[in-house]
Short mmCIF file of C-alpha atoms in Angstrom, two decimals:
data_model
loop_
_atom_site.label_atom_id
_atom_site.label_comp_id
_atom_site.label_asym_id
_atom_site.label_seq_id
_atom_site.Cartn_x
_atom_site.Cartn_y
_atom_site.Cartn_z
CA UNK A 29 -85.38 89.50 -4.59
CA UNK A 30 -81.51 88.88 -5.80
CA UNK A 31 -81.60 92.09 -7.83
CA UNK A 32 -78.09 93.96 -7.60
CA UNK A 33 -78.22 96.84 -5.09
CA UNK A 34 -77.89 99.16 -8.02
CA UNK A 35 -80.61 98.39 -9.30
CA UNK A 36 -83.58 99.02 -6.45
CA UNK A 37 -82.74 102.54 -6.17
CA UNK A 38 -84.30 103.82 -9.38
CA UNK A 39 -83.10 107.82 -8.22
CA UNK A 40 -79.53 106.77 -8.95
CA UNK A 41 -78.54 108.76 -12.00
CA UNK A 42 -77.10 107.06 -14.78
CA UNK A 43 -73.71 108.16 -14.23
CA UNK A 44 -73.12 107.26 -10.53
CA UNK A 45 -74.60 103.70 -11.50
CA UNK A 46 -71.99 103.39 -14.35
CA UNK A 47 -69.13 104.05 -12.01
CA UNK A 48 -70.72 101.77 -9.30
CA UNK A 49 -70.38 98.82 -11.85
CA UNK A 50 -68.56 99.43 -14.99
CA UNK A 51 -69.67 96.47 -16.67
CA UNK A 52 -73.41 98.23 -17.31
CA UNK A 53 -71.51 100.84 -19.57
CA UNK A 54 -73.39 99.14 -22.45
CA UNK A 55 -76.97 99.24 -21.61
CA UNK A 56 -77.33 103.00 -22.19
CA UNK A 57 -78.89 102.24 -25.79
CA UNK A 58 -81.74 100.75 -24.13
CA UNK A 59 -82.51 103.08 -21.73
CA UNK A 60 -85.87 105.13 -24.08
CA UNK A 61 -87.73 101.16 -22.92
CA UNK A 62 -85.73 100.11 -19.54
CA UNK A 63 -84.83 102.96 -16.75
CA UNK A 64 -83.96 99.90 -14.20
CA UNK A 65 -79.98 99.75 -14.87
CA UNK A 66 -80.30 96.38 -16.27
CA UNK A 67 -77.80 94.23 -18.52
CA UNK A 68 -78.55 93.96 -22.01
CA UNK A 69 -78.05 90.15 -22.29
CA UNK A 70 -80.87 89.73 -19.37
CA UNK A 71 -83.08 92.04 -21.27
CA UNK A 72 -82.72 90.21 -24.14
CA UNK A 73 -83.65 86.85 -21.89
CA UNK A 74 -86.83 89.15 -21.01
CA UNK A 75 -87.55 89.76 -24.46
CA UNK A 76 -87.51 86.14 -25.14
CA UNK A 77 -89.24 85.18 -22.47
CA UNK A 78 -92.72 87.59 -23.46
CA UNK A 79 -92.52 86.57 -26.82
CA UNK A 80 -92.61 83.44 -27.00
CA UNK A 81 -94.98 83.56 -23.70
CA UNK A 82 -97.13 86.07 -26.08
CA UNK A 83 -96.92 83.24 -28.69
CA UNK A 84 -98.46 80.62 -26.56
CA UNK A 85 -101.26 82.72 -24.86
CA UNK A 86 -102.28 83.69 -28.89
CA UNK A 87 -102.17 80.03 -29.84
CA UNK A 88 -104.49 79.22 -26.85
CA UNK A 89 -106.65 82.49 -27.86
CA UNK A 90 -106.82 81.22 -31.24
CA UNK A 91 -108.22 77.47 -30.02
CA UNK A 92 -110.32 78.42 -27.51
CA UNK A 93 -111.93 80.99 -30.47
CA UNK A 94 -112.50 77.87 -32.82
CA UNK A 95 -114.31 76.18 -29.55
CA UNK A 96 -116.71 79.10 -29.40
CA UNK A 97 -117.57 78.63 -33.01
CA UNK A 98 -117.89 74.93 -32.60
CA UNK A 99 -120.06 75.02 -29.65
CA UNK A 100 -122.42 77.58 -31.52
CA UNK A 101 -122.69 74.91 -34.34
CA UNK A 102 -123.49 72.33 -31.94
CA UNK A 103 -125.72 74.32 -29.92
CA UNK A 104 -127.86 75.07 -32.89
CA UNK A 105 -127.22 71.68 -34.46
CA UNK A 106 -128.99 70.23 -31.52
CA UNK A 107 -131.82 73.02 -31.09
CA UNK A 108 -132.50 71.95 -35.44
CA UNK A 109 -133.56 68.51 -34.19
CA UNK A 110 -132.91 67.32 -37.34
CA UNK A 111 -130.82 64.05 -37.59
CA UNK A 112 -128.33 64.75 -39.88
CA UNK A 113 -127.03 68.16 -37.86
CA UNK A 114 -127.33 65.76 -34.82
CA UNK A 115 -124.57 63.08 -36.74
CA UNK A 116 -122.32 66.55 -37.30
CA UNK A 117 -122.05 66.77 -33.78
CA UNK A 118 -120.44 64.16 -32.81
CA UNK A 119 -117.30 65.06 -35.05
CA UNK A 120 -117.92 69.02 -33.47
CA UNK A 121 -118.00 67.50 -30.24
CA UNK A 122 -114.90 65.25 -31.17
CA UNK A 123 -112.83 68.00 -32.27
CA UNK A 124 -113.78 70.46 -29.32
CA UNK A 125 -112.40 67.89 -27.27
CA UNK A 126 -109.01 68.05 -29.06
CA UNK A 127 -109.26 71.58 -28.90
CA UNK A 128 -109.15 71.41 -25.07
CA UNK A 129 -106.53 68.86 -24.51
CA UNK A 130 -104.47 71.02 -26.84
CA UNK A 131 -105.49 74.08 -25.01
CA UNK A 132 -103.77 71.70 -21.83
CA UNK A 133 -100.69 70.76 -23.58
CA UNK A 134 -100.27 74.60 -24.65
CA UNK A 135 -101.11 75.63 -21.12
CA UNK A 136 -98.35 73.12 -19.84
CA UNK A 137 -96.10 73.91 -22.71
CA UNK A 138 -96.30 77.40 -21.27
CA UNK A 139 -95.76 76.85 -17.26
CA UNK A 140 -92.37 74.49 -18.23
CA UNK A 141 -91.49 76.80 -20.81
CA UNK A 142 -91.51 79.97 -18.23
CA UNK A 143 -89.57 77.70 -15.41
CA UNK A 144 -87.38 76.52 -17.38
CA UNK A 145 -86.12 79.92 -18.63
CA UNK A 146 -87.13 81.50 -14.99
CA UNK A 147 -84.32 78.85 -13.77
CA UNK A 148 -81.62 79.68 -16.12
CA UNK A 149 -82.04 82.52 -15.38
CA UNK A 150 -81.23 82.31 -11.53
CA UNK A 151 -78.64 79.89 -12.54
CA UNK A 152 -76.60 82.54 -14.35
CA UNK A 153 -77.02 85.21 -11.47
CA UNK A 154 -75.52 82.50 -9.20
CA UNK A 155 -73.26 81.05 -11.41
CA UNK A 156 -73.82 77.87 -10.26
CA UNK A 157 -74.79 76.31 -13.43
CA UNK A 158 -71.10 74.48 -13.91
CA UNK A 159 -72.10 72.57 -10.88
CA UNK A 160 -75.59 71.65 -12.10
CA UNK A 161 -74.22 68.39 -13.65
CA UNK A 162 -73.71 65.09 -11.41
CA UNK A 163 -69.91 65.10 -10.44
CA UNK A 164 -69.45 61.95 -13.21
CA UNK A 165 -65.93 60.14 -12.68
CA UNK A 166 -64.87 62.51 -16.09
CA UNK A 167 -65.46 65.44 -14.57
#
């Protein structure tokens, strides 16, 4: 864990961790949702970082709902023997089959999405991010 020592001992009270480090004077605001002594900006990261991880998981909800339907349909296309509902099937099964490689894609969207921010994030903390980029003869 590389969270500040101010902020592991939650018993602190709000005005010895404001003279400990001056620069949290601003997060007091935020404190009826947050009583870890956090800054505001890496809250707001947070924020970002559920939402749009909220976003993805409702997309993938939403698919994987249409495949239930779909799978019904085919289910009791099949079961109908008849040939015509058998013909539908192979478009149901065709777009099921989309539905699961964009289930994947979201899924992957979602795991590069949440590393990529998860890194950033560490970056900042470390302030290492300026040497990130290959020492080029420029720089």
């Amino acid at each position: 864990m590389t969270t500040p020592d101010y902020c592991s001992s939650t018993a602190t009270t709000t005005t010895e961790s404001t003279m400990s480090n001056p620069s949290s004077n601003h997060h007091h605001h935020h404190h009826h949702h947050q009583n870890l002594t956090k800054t505001t900006a890496e809250e707001r990261g947070d924020d970002e970082v559920w939402n749009s991880l909220n976003h993805n998981f409702r997309q993938v909800q939403t698919v994987l709902d249409r495949n239930r339907v779909l799978i019904q349909q085919v289910n009791e296309n099949q079961q109908s023997r008849i040939p015509d509902n058998m013909v539908k099937n192979v478009a149901l099964i065709q777009e099921i089959n989309g539905n699961i490689s964009k289930v994947v894609s979201l899924y992957s969207n979602l795991s590069s999405d949440f590393s990529t921010k998860f890194h950033q994030r560490t970056n900042k903390s470390d302030d290492s991010d300026k040497s990130e980029s290959p020492p080029g003869p420029e720089a």
